[in-house]
PDB file of C-alpha atoms and ligand atoms in Angstrom:
ATOM      1  CA  UNK A   1     -57.065  12.318  15.080  1.00 42.00           C
ATOM      2  CA  UNK A   2     -54.472  14.407  15.061  1.00 43.00           C
ATOM      3  CA  UNK A   3     -54.087  16.446  10.811  1.00 47.00           C
ATOM      4  CA  UNK A   4     -50.865  18.194  11.584  1.00 56.00           C
ATOM      5  CA  UNK A   5     -48.458  16.189   9.637  1.00 60.00           C
ATOM      6  CA  UNK A   6     -45.487  15.279  11.815  1.00 64.00           C
ATOM      7  CA  UNK A   7     -42.162  17.357  11.906  1.00 88.00           C
ATOM      8  CA  UNK A   8     -38.986  16.301  12.084  1.00 96.00           C
ATOM      9  CA  UNK A   9     -36.595  16.190  15.489  1.00 98.00           C
ATOM     10  CA  UNK A  10     -33.157  16.681  15.196  1.00 98.00           C
ATOM     11  CA  UNK A  11     -31.251  15.770  18.095  1.00 97.00           C
ATOM     12  CA  UNK A  12     -28.139  17.914  17.994  1.00 97.00           C
ATOM     13  CA  UNK A  13     -24.910  17.787  19.904  1.00 97.00           C
ATOM     14  CA  UNK A  14     -22.199  20.714  19.710  1.00 96.00           C
ATOM     15  CA  UNK A  15     -19.594  19.943  17.469  1.00 96.00           C
ATOM     16  CA  UNK A  16     -20.246  16.170  15.995  1.00 97.00           C
ATOM     17  CA  UNK A  17     -21.882  14.789  13.514  1.00 97.00           C
ATOM     18  CA  UNK A  18     -24.851  16.336  13.712  1.00 97.00           C
ATOM     19  CA  UNK A  19     -24.073  19.072  12.167  1.00 97.00           C
ATOM     20  CA  UNK A  20     -24.273  16.790   8.363  1.00 97.00           C
ATOM     21  CA  UNK A  21     -28.151  16.631   9.111  1.00 98.00           C
ATOM     22  CA  UNK A  22     -29.068  20.511   9.405  1.00 98.00           C
ATOM     23  CA  UNK A  23     -27.164  21.186   6.627  1.00 98.00           C
ATOM     24  CA  UNK A  24     -29.111  19.634   4.551  1.00 98.00           C
ATOM     25  CA  UNK A  25     -32.409  20.494   6.491  1.00 98.00           C
ATOM     26  CA  UNK A  26     -31.164  23.910   5.902  1.00 98.00           C
ATOM     27  CA  UNK A  27     -30.694  22.912   1.647  1.00 98.00           C
ATOM     28  CA  UNK A  28     -33.803  21.778   1.655  1.00 98.00           C
ATOM     29  CA  UNK A  29     -35.479  24.482   3.013  1.00 97.00           C
ATOM     30  CA  UNK A  30     -37.651  21.972   5.725  1.00 96.00           C
ATOM     31  CA  UNK A  31     -38.906  22.909   8.799  1.00 96.00           C
ATOM     32  CA  UNK A  32     -37.482  20.913  12.294  1.00 97.00           C
ATOM     33  CA  UNK A  33     -37.221  21.331  15.404  1.00 97.00           C
ATOM     34  CA  UNK A  34     -33.675  21.592  17.068  1.00 97.00           C
ATOM     35  CA  UNK A  35     -33.394  19.844  20.264  1.00 97.00           C
ATOM     36  CA  UNK A  36     -29.740  20.754  21.408  1.00 97.00           C
ATOM     37  CA  UNK A  37     -27.435  18.549  23.804  1.00 97.00           C
ATOM     38  CA  UNK A  38     -24.176  19.769  25.293  1.00 96.00           C
ATOM     39  CA  UNK A  39     -21.405  17.172  25.514  1.00 95.00           C
ATOM     40  CA  UNK A  40     -20.454  16.083  29.194  1.00 94.00           C
ATOM     41  CA  UNK A  41     -16.654  16.342  30.187  1.00 89.00           C
ATOM     42  CA  UNK A  42     -15.737  13.578  28.839  1.00 86.00           C
ATOM     43  CA  UNK A  43     -17.071  14.220  25.424  1.00 85.00           C
ATOM     44  CA  UNK A  44     -20.145  11.790  25.697  1.00 89.00           C
ATOM     45  CA  UNK A  45     -23.734  12.143  25.406  1.00 92.00           C
ATOM     46  CA  UNK A  46     -25.881  13.980  28.300  1.00 95.00           C
ATOM     47  CA  UNK A  47     -28.977  11.812  30.028  1.00 95.00           C
ATOM     48  CA  UNK A  48     -31.757  13.344  27.922  1.00 95.00           C
ATOM     49  CA  UNK A  49     -29.460  12.234  24.935  1.00 95.00           C
ATOM     50  CA  UNK A  50     -29.451   8.578  25.808  1.00 94.00           C
ATOM     51  CA  UNK A  51     -32.645   8.446  26.842  1.00 95.00           C
ATOM     52  CA  UNK A  52     -33.390   8.922  22.464  1.00 96.00           C
ATOM     53  CA  UNK A  53     -30.971   7.158  21.557  1.00 95.00           C
ATOM     54  CA  UNK A  54     -29.579   3.506  23.586  1.00 94.00           C
ATOM     55  CA  UNK A  55     -26.910   3.882  21.855  1.00 95.00           C
ATOM     56  CA  UNK A  56     -25.624   7.282  23.543  1.00 94.00           C
ATOM     57  CA  UNK A  57     -24.668   8.601  19.888  1.00 96.00           C
ATOM     58  CA  UNK A  58     -25.412  11.834  18.067  1.00 97.00           C
ATOM     59  CA  UNK A  59     -27.369  12.446  15.451  1.00 97.00           C
ATOM     60  CA  UNK A  60     -30.194  11.082  15.944  1.00 98.00           C
ATOM     61  CA  UNK A  61     -34.185  11.961  14.585  1.00 98.00           C
ATOM     62  CA  UNK A  62     -37.727  11.650  15.416  1.00 97.00           C
ATOM     63  CA  UNK A  63     -40.372  11.642  13.002  1.00 97.00           C
ATOM     64  CA  UNK A  64     -43.575  10.842  14.272  1.00 95.00           C
ATOM     65  CA  UNK A  65     -43.312   7.133  15.393  1.00 95.00           C
ATOM     66  CA  UNK A  66     -39.903   6.853  13.330  1.00 96.00           C
ATOM     67  CA  UNK A  67     -36.561   7.148  15.338  1.00 97.00           C
ATOM     68  CA  UNK A  68     -33.456   6.917  13.524  1.00 98.00           C
ATOM     69  CA  UNK A  69     -30.082   6.929  14.501  1.00 97.00           C
ATOM     70  CA  UNK A  70     -26.450   6.983  12.330  1.00 98.00           C
ATOM     71  CA  UNK A  71     -25.631   9.629  10.477  1.00 98.00           C
ATOM     72  CA  UNK A  72     -25.698   7.980   7.108  1.00 98.00           C
ATOM     73  CA  UNK A  73     -29.246   5.734   7.352  1.00 98.00           C
ATOM     74  CA  UNK A  74     -31.058   9.337   8.351  1.00 98.00           C
ATOM     75  CA  UNK A  75     -29.503  11.655   5.644  1.00 98.00           C
ATOM     76  CA  UNK A  76     -30.381   8.935   3.420  1.00 98.00           C
ATOM     77  CA  UNK A  77     -34.469   9.098   5.211  1.00 98.00           C
ATOM     78  CA  UNK A  78     -34.181  13.043   5.198  1.00 98.00           C
ATOM     79  CA  UNK A  79     -33.431  12.977   1.096  1.00 98.00           C
ATOM     80  CA  UNK A  80     -35.939   9.853   0.245  1.00 97.00           C
ATOM     81  CA  UNK A  81     -38.899  11.172   2.554  1.00 97.00           C
ATOM     82  CA  UNK A  82     -38.764  14.964   1.659  1.00 97.00           C
ATOM     83  CA  UNK A  83     -35.561  15.319  -0.683  1.00 97.00           C
ATOM     84  CA  UNK A  84     -38.591  16.089  -3.112  1.00 97.00           C
ATOM     85  CA  UNK A  85     -36.477  15.459  -5.737  1.00 96.00           C
ATOM     86  CA  UNK A  86     -33.633  17.959  -4.512  1.00 97.00           C
ATOM     87  CA  UNK A  87     -29.386  16.574  -4.109  1.00 98.00           C
ATOM     88  CA  UNK A  88     -29.642  13.626  -6.027  1.00 98.00           C
ATOM     89  CA  UNK A  89     -26.676  12.360  -8.213  1.00 98.00           C
ATOM     90  CA  UNK A  90     -26.768  12.527 -11.835  1.00 98.00           C
ATOM     91  CA  UNK A  91     -27.157   9.085 -13.212  1.00 98.00           C
ATOM     92  CA  UNK A  92     -23.254   9.145 -14.115  1.00 98.00           C
ATOM     93  CA  UNK A  93     -22.387  10.271 -10.587  1.00 98.00           C
ATOM     94  CA  UNK A  94     -24.798   7.080  -9.006  1.00 98.00           C
ATOM     95  CA  UNK A  95     -21.939   4.894  -8.317  1.00 98.00           C
ATOM     96  CA  UNK A  96     -19.230   7.934  -6.636  1.00 98.00           C
ATOM     97  CA  UNK A  97     -22.287   8.761  -4.953  1.00 98.00           C
ATOM     98  CA  UNK A  98     -22.664   5.287  -3.347  1.00 98.00           C
ATOM     99  CA  UNK A  99     -19.123   5.074  -2.178  1.00 98.00           C
ATOM    100  CA  UNK A 100     -18.593   8.592  -1.212  1.00 98.00           C
ATOM    101  CA  UNK A 101     -21.815   7.725   0.926  1.00 98.00           C
ATOM    102  CA  UNK A 102     -20.854   5.029   2.865  1.00 98.00           C
ATOM    103  CA  UNK A 103     -17.136   5.321   2.805  1.00 98.00           C
ATOM    104  CA  UNK A 104     -17.532   8.296   5.128  1.00 98.00           C
ATOM    105  CA  UNK A 105     -18.575   6.573   8.548  1.00 98.00           C
ATOM    106  CA  UNK A 106     -17.272   2.972   6.617  1.00 98.00           C
ATOM    107  CA  UNK A 107     -13.203   3.816   6.287  1.00 98.00           C
ATOM    108  CA  UNK A 108     -12.471   7.160   6.306  1.00 98.00           C
ATOM    109  CA  UNK A 109     -14.248   8.559  10.077  1.00 98.00           C
ATOM    110  CA  UNK A 110     -12.462   5.277  12.055  1.00 98.00           C
ATOM    111  CA  UNK A 111      -9.399   6.432  10.613  1.00 97.00           C
ATOM    112  CA  UNK A 112      -9.697   9.670  12.148  1.00 97.00           C
ATOM    113  CA  UNK A 113     -11.204   9.057  15.645  1.00 96.00           C
ATOM    114  CA  UNK A 114      -8.460   6.527  15.625  1.00 96.00           C
ATOM    115  CA  UNK A 115      -5.415   9.087  15.090  1.00 94.00           C
ATOM    116  CA  UNK A 116      -8.277  11.479  17.813  1.00 93.00           C
ATOM    117  CA  UNK A 117      -8.449   8.982  20.543  1.00 93.00           C
ATOM    118  CA  UNK A 118      -4.203   7.670  20.317  1.00 93.00           C
ATOM    119  CA  UNK A 119      -3.957  11.874  20.859  1.00 91.00           C
ATOM    120  CA  UNK A 120      -6.056  12.024  23.985  1.00 91.00           C
ATOM    121  CA  UNK A 121      -5.428   8.385  25.893  1.00 90.00           C
ATOM    122  CA  UNK A 122      -2.041   9.895  26.720  1.00 92.00           C
ATOM    123  CA  UNK A 123      -2.815  13.649  28.103  1.00 91.00           C
ATOM    124  CA  UNK A 124      -5.466  11.869  30.002  1.00 89.00           C
ATOM    125  CA  UNK A 125      -3.691   9.449  31.858  1.00 92.00           C
ATOM    126  CA  UNK A 126      -1.562  10.063  35.090  1.00 92.00           C
ATOM    127  CA  UNK A 127       1.521  11.976  34.589  1.00 91.00           C
ATOM    128  CA  UNK A 128       4.059  10.078  35.610  1.00 93.00           C
ATOM    129  CA  UNK A 129       2.696   7.846  32.433  1.00 91.00           C
ATOM    130  CA  UNK A 130       2.081  10.111  30.094  1.00 93.00           C
ATOM    131  CA  UNK A 131       6.044  10.140  28.311  1.00 92.00           C
ATOM    132  CA  UNK A 132       5.850   6.910  28.041  1.00 94.00           C
ATOM    133  CA  UNK A 133       2.188   6.359  26.429  1.00 94.00           C
ATOM    134  CA  UNK A 134       2.215   9.068  24.826  1.00 94.00           C
ATOM    135  CA  UNK A 135       5.449   7.649  23.114  1.00 94.00           C
ATOM    136  CA  UNK A 136       3.106   4.032  22.183  1.00 94.00           C
ATOM    137  CA  UNK A 137       0.115   6.330  20.999  1.00 92.00           C
ATOM    138  CA  UNK A 138       3.062   8.208  18.775  1.00 94.00           C
ATOM    139  CA  UNK A 139       4.501   5.273  17.328  1.00 95.00           C
ATOM    140  CA  UNK A 140       1.188   3.343  17.191  1.00 94.00           C
ATOM    141  CA  UNK A 141      -0.470   6.480  14.849  1.00 94.00           C
ATOM    142  CA  UNK A 142       2.211   6.440  13.286  1.00 94.00           C
ATOM    143  CA  UNK A 143       3.121   2.868  12.245  1.00 95.00           C
ATOM    144  CA  UNK A 144      -0.613   2.342  11.767  1.00 94.00           C
ATOM    145  CA  UNK A 145      -3.162   5.439  10.833  1.00 96.00           C
ATOM    146  CA  UNK A 146      -0.519   7.914   9.252  1.00 96.00           C
ATOM    147  CA  UNK A 147       0.094   5.652   6.746  1.00 97.00           C
ATOM    148  CA  UNK A 148      -3.707   4.609   6.061  1.00 98.00           C
ATOM    149  CA  UNK A 149      -4.506   8.538   6.488  1.00 98.00           C
ATOM    150  CA  UNK A 150      -2.067   9.359   3.903  1.00 98.00           C
ATOM    151  CA  UNK A 151      -4.053   7.062   0.905  1.00 98.00           C
ATOM    152  CA  UNK A 152      -6.665   8.246   1.642  1.00 98.00           C
ATOM    153  CA  UNK A 153      -6.233  11.186   0.872  1.00 98.00           C
ATOM    154  CA  UNK A 154      -4.147  10.816  -2.296  1.00 98.00           C
ATOM    155  CA  UNK A 155      -7.768   9.275  -3.142  1.00 98.00           C
ATOM    156  CA  UNK A 156     -10.159  11.751  -2.313  1.00 98.00           C
ATOM    157  CA  UNK A 157      -7.855  14.261  -3.753  1.00 98.00           C
ATOM    158  CA  UNK A 158      -7.628  12.365  -6.918  1.00 98.00           C
ATOM    159  CA  UNK A 159     -11.038  11.807  -7.212  1.00 98.00           C
ATOM    160  CA  UNK A 160     -11.985  15.579  -6.450  1.00 98.00           C
ATOM    161  CA  UNK A 161      -9.412  16.686  -9.565  1.00 98.00           C
ATOM    162  CA  UNK A 162     -11.672  14.630 -11.765  1.00 98.00           C
ATOM    163  CA  UNK A 163     -15.569  15.080 -10.225  1.00 97.00           C
ATOM    164  CA  UNK A 164     -15.557  19.042 -10.198  1.00 96.00           C
ATOM    165  CA  UNK A 165     -16.787  20.960  -7.863  1.00 98.00           C
ATOM    166  CA  UNK A 166     -19.064  18.073  -5.681  1.00 98.00           C
ATOM    167  CA  UNK A 167     -18.002  14.408  -5.031  1.00 98.00           C
ATOM    168  CA  UNK A 168     -20.977  12.891  -7.299  1.00 98.00           C
ATOM    169  CA  UNK A 169     -19.850  14.853 -10.474  1.00 98.00           C
ATOM    170  CA  UNK A 170     -23.239  16.831  -9.711  1.00 97.00           C
ATOM    171  CA  UNK A 171     -23.863  20.602  -9.752  1.00 97.00           C
ATOM    172  CA  UNK A 172     -24.718  20.155  -6.587  1.00 98.00           C
ATOM    173  CA  UNK A 173     -23.994  18.660  -3.629  1.00 98.00           C
ATOM    174  CA  UNK A 174     -25.617  15.296  -2.758  1.00 98.00           C
ATOM    175  CA  UNK A 175     -25.775  12.506  -0.229  1.00 98.00           C
ATOM    176  CA  UNK A 176     -22.245  11.576  -0.653  1.00 98.00           C
ATOM    177  CA  UNK A 177     -21.549  16.042   0.019  1.00 98.00           C
ATOM    178  CA  UNK A 178     -23.191  15.531   3.498  1.00 98.00           C
ATOM    179  CA  UNK A 179     -21.672  12.860   4.570  1.00 98.00           C
ATOM    180  CA  UNK A 180     -18.105  13.381   3.792  1.00 98.00           C
ATOM    181  CA  UNK A 181     -18.253  16.773   4.753  1.00 97.00           C
ATOM    182  CA  UNK A 182     -18.236  16.467   8.554  1.00 98.00           C
ATOM    183  CA  UNK A 183     -14.789  14.224   7.566  1.00 98.00           C
ATOM    184  CA  UNK A 184     -12.778  16.719   5.414  1.00 98.00           C
ATOM    185  CA  UNK A 185     -13.857  19.771   7.893  1.00 96.00           C
ATOM    186  CA  UNK A 186     -12.576  17.369  11.277  1.00 96.00           C
ATOM    187  CA  UNK A 187      -9.546  16.233   9.316  1.00 97.00           C
ATOM    188  CA  UNK A 188      -8.747  19.731   8.151  1.00 95.00           C
ATOM    189  CA  UNK A 189      -9.311  21.279  11.215  1.00 94.00           C
ATOM    190  CA  UNK A 190      -6.528  18.810  12.751  1.00 92.00           C
ATOM    191  CA  UNK A 191      -3.998  17.894  10.298  1.00 93.00           C
ATOM    192  CA  UNK A 192      -3.837  20.803   7.381  1.00 94.00           C
ATOM    193  CA  UNK A 193      -1.273  19.642   6.231  1.00 95.00           C
ATOM    194  CA  UNK A 194      -2.104  15.903   4.819  1.00 96.00           C
ATOM    195  CA  UNK A 195      -4.684  17.400   2.584  1.00 97.00           C
ATOM    196  CA  UNK A 196      -4.354  18.998  -0.547  1.00 97.00           C
ATOM    197  CA  UNK A 197      -5.407  21.375  -2.617  1.00 97.00           C
ATOM    198  CA  UNK A 198      -8.641  19.834  -4.275  1.00 98.00           C
ATOM    199  CA  UNK A 199      -9.735  18.815  -1.036  1.00 98.00           C
ATOM    200  CA  UNK A 200      -8.943  22.334   0.597  1.00 97.00           C
ATOM    201  CA  UNK A 201     -11.130  24.113  -1.572  1.00 97.00           C
ATOM    202  CA  UNK A 202     -14.165  21.919  -1.240  1.00 98.00           C
ATOM    203  CA  UNK A 203     -13.985  22.074   2.589  1.00 97.00           C
ATOM    204  CA  UNK A 204     -14.301  26.182   1.482  1.00 96.00           C
ATOM    205  CA  UNK A 205     -16.896  25.359  -0.990  1.00 97.00           C
ATOM    206  CA  UNK A 206     -19.446  23.531   1.648  1.00 97.00           C
ATOM    207  CA  UNK A 207     -18.468  26.287   3.927  1.00 96.00           C
ATOM    208  CA  UNK A 208     -19.630  29.033   1.821  1.00 96.00           C
ATOM    209  CA  UNK A 209     -23.259  28.070   1.019  1.00 98.00           C
ATOM    210  CA  UNK A 210     -25.392  29.825   2.470  1.00 98.00           C
ATOM    211  CA  UNK A 211     -27.160  26.502   3.400  1.00 98.00           C
ATOM    212  CA  UNK A 212     -24.745  25.485   4.941  1.00 98.00           C
ATOM    213  CA  UNK A 213     -24.434  29.147   7.245  1.00 97.00           C
ATOM    214  CA  UNK A 214     -27.563  29.064   8.278  1.00 98.00           C
ATOM    215  CA  UNK A 215     -26.832  25.522   9.957  1.00 98.00           C
ATOM    216  CA  UNK A 216     -23.732  26.924  11.247  1.00 97.00           C
ATOM    217  CA  UNK A 217     -26.009  29.611  13.408  1.00 97.00           C
ATOM    218  CA  UNK A 218     -29.011  27.258  14.778  1.00 97.00           C
ATOM    219  CA  UNK A 219     -26.730  24.522  15.551  1.00 97.00           C
ATOM    220  CA  UNK A 220     -24.617  26.934  17.995  1.00 94.00           C
ATOM    221  CA  UNK A 221     -20.807  25.826  19.135  1.00 93.00           C
ATOM    222  CA  UNK A 222     -18.719  23.846  15.672  1.00 95.00           C
ATOM    223  CA  UNK A 223     -15.397  23.854  16.449  1.00 94.00           C
ATOM    224  CA  UNK A 224     -14.737  22.170  12.382  1.00 95.00           C
ATOM    225  CA  UNK A 225     -16.122  25.658  10.324  1.00 92.00           C
ATOM    226  CA  UNK A 226     -12.682  27.454  10.465  1.00 83.00           C
ATOM    227  CA  UNK A 227     -10.095  25.232   9.749  1.00 75.00           C
ATOM    228  CA  UNK A 228      -6.600  27.464   8.846  1.00 75.00           C
ATOM    229  CA  UNK A 229      -6.477  26.482   5.183  1.00 77.00           C
TER     230      UNK A 229
HETATM  231  N1  LIG B 301     -21.604   6.431  13.023  1.00 79.49           N
HETATM  232  C1  LIG B 301     -22.604   7.061  13.626  1.00 79.49           C
HETATM  233  C2  LIG B 301     -21.489   7.164  14.579  1.00 79.49           C
HETATM  234  C3  LIG B 301     -22.297   8.974  15.815  1.00 79.49           C
HETATM  235  C4  LIG B 301     -21.565   9.284  16.955  1.00 79.49           C
HETATM  236  O1  LIG B 301     -20.594   8.679  17.437  1.00 79.49           O
HETATM  237  N2  LIG B 301     -21.807  10.671  17.184  1.00 79.49           N
HETATM  238  C5  LIG B 301     -20.427  10.528  18.221  1.00 79.49           C
HETATM  239  C6  LIG B 301     -20.724  12.469  18.001  1.00 79.49           C
HETATM  240  S1  LIG B 301     -20.028  13.395  16.540  1.00 79.49           S
HETATM  241  C7  LIG B 301     -20.977  10.797  19.418  1.00 79.49           C
HETATM  242  O2  LIG B 301     -22.222   9.885  19.686  1.00 79.49           O
HETATM  243  N3  LIG B 301     -20.355  10.548  20.862  1.00 79.49           N
HETATM  244  C8  LIG B 301     -20.408  10.519  22.241  1.00 79.49           C
HETATM  245  C9  LIG B 301     -20.378   8.883  22.571  1.00 79.49           C
HETATM  246  O3  LIG B 301     -19.788   7.948  21.981  1.00 79.49           O
HETATM  247  O4  LIG B 301     -20.111   8.717  23.827  1.00 79.49           O
HETATM  248  C10 LIG B 301     -23.147   7.875  12.813  1.00 79.49           C
HETATM  249  O5  LIG B 301     -22.826   8.559  11.617  1.00 79.49           O
HETATM  250  O6  LIG B 301     -23.947   8.559  13.429  1.00 79.49           O
END
């Protein structure tokens, strides 16, 4: 029987949500094995990652017998098992922490992904259909996604004007911040004009963390870390 403690393995994909997990692990200064995967030309994950995660998404971690996907579940698992009480919200911020931890993937990311796909469809279609598809998808974006994103931007801006530096109102990041960081930096990279000053400051605050910078160095290609804010 091995007495070696299990070491967490993170399957990381370039330009992806797995950057969140690296940021958390660097904040915790936890040893981990990093397996880097590169997206295929159509943005999908390569075969080696499909073997680990039948859902064909990143991030995914393994820890002993456990294989876990979904970045929210991964962040909560790591904090619960290895957090040693760090990066927890103050009592007054527990509900905000719960809310933003789930809101990131539950509401905000689907809207941002919709917008990404609406922009992508015309560019990937036969040349002759592009003007028509561009018209249809930009109309959909303006009618459906944009108004909803504006509501989210105002909502988050308002919260950040009250909570202080971090979403749960404490002195440091919590699961809410590890989860929201990716959505906000993707948004700041794609449509900074939609975002208010508090959101932009927040993204810069995340990027200024030494642990975030270490995660960037280790993770490699990540295009969302330098939005023009
Ligand atoms: N809600 C999931 C989303 C996972 C996800 O869609 N990951 C993207 C990378 S950011 C991916 O693997 N995309 C490849 C694909 O869908 O083919 C999570 O938070 O982990």
